[in-house]
Structure formats: structure tokens, C-alpha cells
Coordinates of C-alpha atoms in Angstrom, one line a residue:
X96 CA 134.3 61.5 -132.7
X97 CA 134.5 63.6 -129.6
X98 CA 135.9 61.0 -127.4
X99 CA 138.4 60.0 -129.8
X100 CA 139.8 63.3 -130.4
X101 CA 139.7 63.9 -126.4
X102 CA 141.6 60.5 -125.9
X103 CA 144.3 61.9 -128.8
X104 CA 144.6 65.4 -127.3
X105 CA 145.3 63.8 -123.5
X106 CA 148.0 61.4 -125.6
X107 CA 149.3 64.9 -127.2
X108 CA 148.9 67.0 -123.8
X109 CA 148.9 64.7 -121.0
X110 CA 146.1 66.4 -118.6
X111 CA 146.8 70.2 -119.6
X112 CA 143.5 71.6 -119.0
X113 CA 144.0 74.3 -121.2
X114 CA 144.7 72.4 -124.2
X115 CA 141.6 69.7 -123.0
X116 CA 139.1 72.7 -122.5
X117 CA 137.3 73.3 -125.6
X118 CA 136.8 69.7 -126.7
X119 CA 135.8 68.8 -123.3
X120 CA 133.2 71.8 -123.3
X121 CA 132.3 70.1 -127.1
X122 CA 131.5 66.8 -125.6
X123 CA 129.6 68.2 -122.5
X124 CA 126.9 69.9 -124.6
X125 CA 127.2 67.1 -126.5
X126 CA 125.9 65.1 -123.8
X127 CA 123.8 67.9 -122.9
X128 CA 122.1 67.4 -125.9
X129 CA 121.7 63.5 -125.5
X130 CA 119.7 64.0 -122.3
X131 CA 123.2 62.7 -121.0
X132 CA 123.0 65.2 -117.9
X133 CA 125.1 63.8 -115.3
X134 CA 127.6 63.6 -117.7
X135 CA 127.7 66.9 -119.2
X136 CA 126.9 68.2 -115.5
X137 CA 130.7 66.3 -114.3
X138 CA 132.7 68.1 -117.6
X139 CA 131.3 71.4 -116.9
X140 CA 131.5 71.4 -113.3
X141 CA 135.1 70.4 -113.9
X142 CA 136.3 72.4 -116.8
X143 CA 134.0 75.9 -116.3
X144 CA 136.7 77.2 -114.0
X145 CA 139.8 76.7 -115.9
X146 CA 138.1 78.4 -118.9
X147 CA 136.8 81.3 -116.1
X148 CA 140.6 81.5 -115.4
X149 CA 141.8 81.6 -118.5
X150 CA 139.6 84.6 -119.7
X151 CA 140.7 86.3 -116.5
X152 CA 144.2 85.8 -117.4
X153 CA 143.9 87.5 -120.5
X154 CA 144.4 84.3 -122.3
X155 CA 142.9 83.9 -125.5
X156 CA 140.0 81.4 -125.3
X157 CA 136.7 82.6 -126.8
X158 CA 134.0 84.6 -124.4
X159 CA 131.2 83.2 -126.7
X160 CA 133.0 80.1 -125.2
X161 CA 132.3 80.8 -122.1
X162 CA 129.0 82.2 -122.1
X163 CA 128.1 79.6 -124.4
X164 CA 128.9 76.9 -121.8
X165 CA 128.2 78.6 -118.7
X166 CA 124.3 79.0 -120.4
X167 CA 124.3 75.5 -121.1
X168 CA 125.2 74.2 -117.5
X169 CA 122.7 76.6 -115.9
X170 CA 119.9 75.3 -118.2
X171 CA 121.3 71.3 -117.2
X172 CA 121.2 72.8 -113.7
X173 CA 117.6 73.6 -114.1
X174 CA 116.3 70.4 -115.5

């Protein structure tokens, strides 16, 4: 379901990170979850410093978001 709303979002959005970012965080614990690691490794590696920016802009994503994801890629990382 991930991948289907990700492909209608980027139809919606075109590649606005910003608009991508939580579903693409969704599908990389997703795959984090799966044992999918190089995977999840590519979307957080990719998508961990546009939601880093966005908190630093006062924008409002979620800091659970963040730290949420940011735990989860250090834990891959350690695997």
C-alpha cells in the first residue's frame, strides 16, 4: 500500500521532497522491518536531511518523526 500511495503522491507532487517525506520514511522502516536493509538504508540516507531541514526551518513536521527515523537508520546501520 506504501508504494502505491508513494507512486500517487509523486503523480500529485511531482518530486517535492517535502510532500514525499513522511510516506517515504513509512516505507523505509517498512523495509527495515522486512530485513529489506539496503532498501530502507537508500530512503533514509536520502530523505533524513530534508526532514533535518525541515525541523530546522521551523516547518511543521513531527520531531517524534525525526527521532523516530533517525533511531531506526542508526539501528540498520548497526546491523
Amino acid at each position: 500500500y506504501l508504494l502505491r500511495a508513494l507512486a500517487s503522491q509523486t503523480q500529485l507532487y511531482g518530486n517535492d521532497k517535502k510532500r514525499l517525506l513522511k510516506t517515504n520514511l513509512a516505507l523505509a522502516d517498512l523495509y527495515n522491518s522486512q530485513a529489506k536493509y539496503n532498501k530502507a538504508e537508500e530512503i533514509y540516507s536520502e530523505n533524513l536531511p530534508s526532514l533535518r531541514d525541515e525541523i530546522q526551518q521551523g516547518n511543521k513536521v513531527l520531531l517524534s518523526d525525526y527521532f523516530s527515523s533517525f533511531n531506526n537508520y542508526a539501528l540498520l546501520l548497526r546491523a
